[in-house]
Amino acid sequence: MSNYRRCYVPGGSYFFTVVTERRAKILGNDLAMDLLRAAFQDCFQRWPPFRVDAMVMLHDHMHAIWMLPPDDADYPKRWAAIKKHFTQSWLALGGSEKPRSSSRIAHRRRGVWQRYYAEHTLRDERDYQRHFDYIHYNPIKHGLVESPRDWPYSTFHR
């Protein structure tokens, strides 16, 4: 992981995969949706808002496509804020977390989200469309529903 380099394109479109710690099944429910929505709203108030073009929340991970504002490529601070806000709200409501190592405790990291997330800078319209479709068909891929319209935790309904 130490050789991984992220790509920063101001005003760019990005595909993300964010996973819960040890794939804990804490997402994909109404409470998680409400907490995630509040975390995004908090982020929109703190920094120039970005556009969420597509998103799906499954039980242990989520995918999203964001388009950042012109002259802004700082998606890491936004993900950090969203994950922090969600975690604090989740734990305040009695949500569970995975056991934490001494290193996690020393670095003040909770056991709700994996530390890293996957990011892919979308290169062109074809790349964008492929990831857009992937997001909405992800619940089918995981055997949760037979049609994207049947999964309630997705932007497919927009």
XYZ file of C-alpha atoms in Angstrom:
158
model
C 0.000 0.000 0.000
C 2.922 2.371 0.533
C 3.498 2.729 -3.238
C -0.118 3.588 -4.018
C -0.611 7.000 -5.590
C -3.968 8.703 -5.825
C -4.923 10.788 -8.831
C -6.173 14.320 -8.215
C -8.048 16.033 -11.043
C -9.711 19.334 -10.088
C -13.377 19.181 -11.086
C -12.939 15.510 -11.968
C -15.295 12.560 -11.679
C -14.299 9.697 -9.406
C -15.564 6.204 -8.634
C -15.153 5.098 -5.009
C -15.539 1.893 -3.035
C -15.691 2.324 0.751
C -15.817 -0.776 2.971
C -16.767 -1.334 6.604
C -14.163 -2.720 9.001
C -13.759 -6.459 8.428
C -16.830 -6.304 6.186
C -19.195 -5.791 9.125
C -22.807 -5.815 7.914
C -23.845 -2.464 9.380
C -25.001 -0.714 6.201
C -27.921 -1.346 3.858
C -30.632 -0.310 6.309
C -32.701 2.802 7.040
C -30.634 3.916 10.047
C -27.368 3.729 8.118
C -28.979 5.616 5.225
C -30.146 8.399 7.549
C -26.719 8.671 9.207
C -24.937 8.674 5.872
C -27.284 11.329 4.516
C -26.557 13.525 7.564
C -22.808 12.968 7.120
C -23.007 14.092 3.484
C -25.063 17.158 4.427
C -22.483 18.092 7.041
C -19.746 17.749 4.429
C -21.689 19.936 1.961
C -21.911 22.663 4.610
C -18.190 22.581 5.411
C -16.749 22.650 1.871
C -17.960 23.490 -1.613
C -20.522 20.807 -2.457
C -19.761 18.088 -4.950
C -22.240 16.226 -7.108
C -23.145 12.623 -6.275
C -24.020 11.145 -9.666
C -24.571 7.575 -8.475
C -24.379 5.698 -5.203
C -25.331 2.363 -3.716
C -25.058 1.179 -0.133
C -24.915 -2.565 0.434
C -24.557 -4.305 3.807
C -20.772 -4.033 4.110
C -19.662 -1.533 1.476
C -20.763 1.274 -0.773
C -19.875 2.592 -4.200
C -20.222 6.156 -5.424
C -19.466 8.441 -8.329
C -18.668 12.002 -7.355
C -18.005 15.030 -9.506
C -15.974 17.602 -7.613
C -16.303 21.370 -8.045
C -13.982 23.127 -10.508
C -10.538 23.827 -9.026
C -11.107 21.254 -6.264
C -9.691 17.732 -6.109
C -9.707 17.174 -2.350
C -11.930 14.134 -2.025
C -9.810 12.622 0.821
C -10.848 15.345 3.294
C -14.485 14.830 2.318
C -14.359 11.051 2.786
C -12.570 11.508 6.120
C -15.279 13.906 7.304
C -18.125 11.676 6.083
C -16.672 8.570 7.720
C -15.973 10.450 10.964
C -19.461 11.971 11.138
C -21.111 8.608 10.405
C -18.921 6.814 12.973
C -19.623 9.297 15.754
C -23.370 9.183 15.105
C -23.389 5.397 14.730
C -21.546 4.808 18.007
C -23.619 7.441 19.859
C -26.723 5.465 18.918
C -25.215 2.227 20.270
C -23.988 0.844 16.946
C -21.357 -1.865 17.051
C -17.758 -1.707 15.972
C -15.078 -4.333 15.413
C -12.440 -4.835 18.125
C -9.592 -2.334 17.904
C -5.887 -3.135 18.056
C -3.522 -1.173 20.297
C -2.306 0.628 17.161
C -5.861 1.662 16.249
C -6.453 2.907 19.771
C -3.153 4.845 19.781
C -4.089 6.513 16.474
C -7.663 7.183 17.655
C -9.162 4.984 14.914
C -12.513 3.314 15.484
C -13.585 -0.115 14.241
C -16.372 0.976 11.877
C -14.657 1.666 8.522
C -11.623 0.221 6.806
C -8.843 2.783 6.840
C -8.418 2.931 3.076
C -10.872 3.152 0.224
C -10.560 2.483 -3.475
C -10.641 5.410 -5.872
C -10.674 5.449 -9.658
C -10.516 8.651 -11.687
C -13.031 8.331 -14.501
C -11.253 8.906 -17.804
C -14.035 9.417 -20.318
C -17.759 8.983 -20.944
C -17.440 5.241 -21.592
C -15.543 4.713 -18.332
C -18.123 6.835 -16.509
C -21.068 4.857 -17.964
C -19.461 1.509 -17.142
C -19.014 2.476 -13.478
C -22.440 4.109 -13.317
C -24.051 0.841 -14.455
C -21.828 -1.189 -12.127
C -23.081 0.804 -9.141
C -26.752 0.265 -9.917
C -26.356 -3.430 -10.731
C -24.217 -4.173 -7.664
C -27.161 -5.371 -5.510
C -27.986 -7.896 -8.263
C -24.357 -9.036 -8.420
C -24.481 -9.741 -4.679
C -27.771 -11.647 -4.960
C -29.792 -9.152 -2.935
C -32.449 -8.354 -5.543
C -33.423 -9.273 -9.085
C -33.750 -5.715 -10.374
C -31.963 -2.445 -9.470
C -35.320 -0.833 -8.740
C -35.894 -3.341 -5.909
C -32.896 -2.139 -3.845
C -33.922 0.878 -1.747
C -30.390 2.103 -0.881
C -29.408 3.297 -4.333
C -29.596 6.386 -6.494
C -31.166 4.247 -9.207
C -34.518 5.680 -8.097
C -33.504 9.269 -8.924
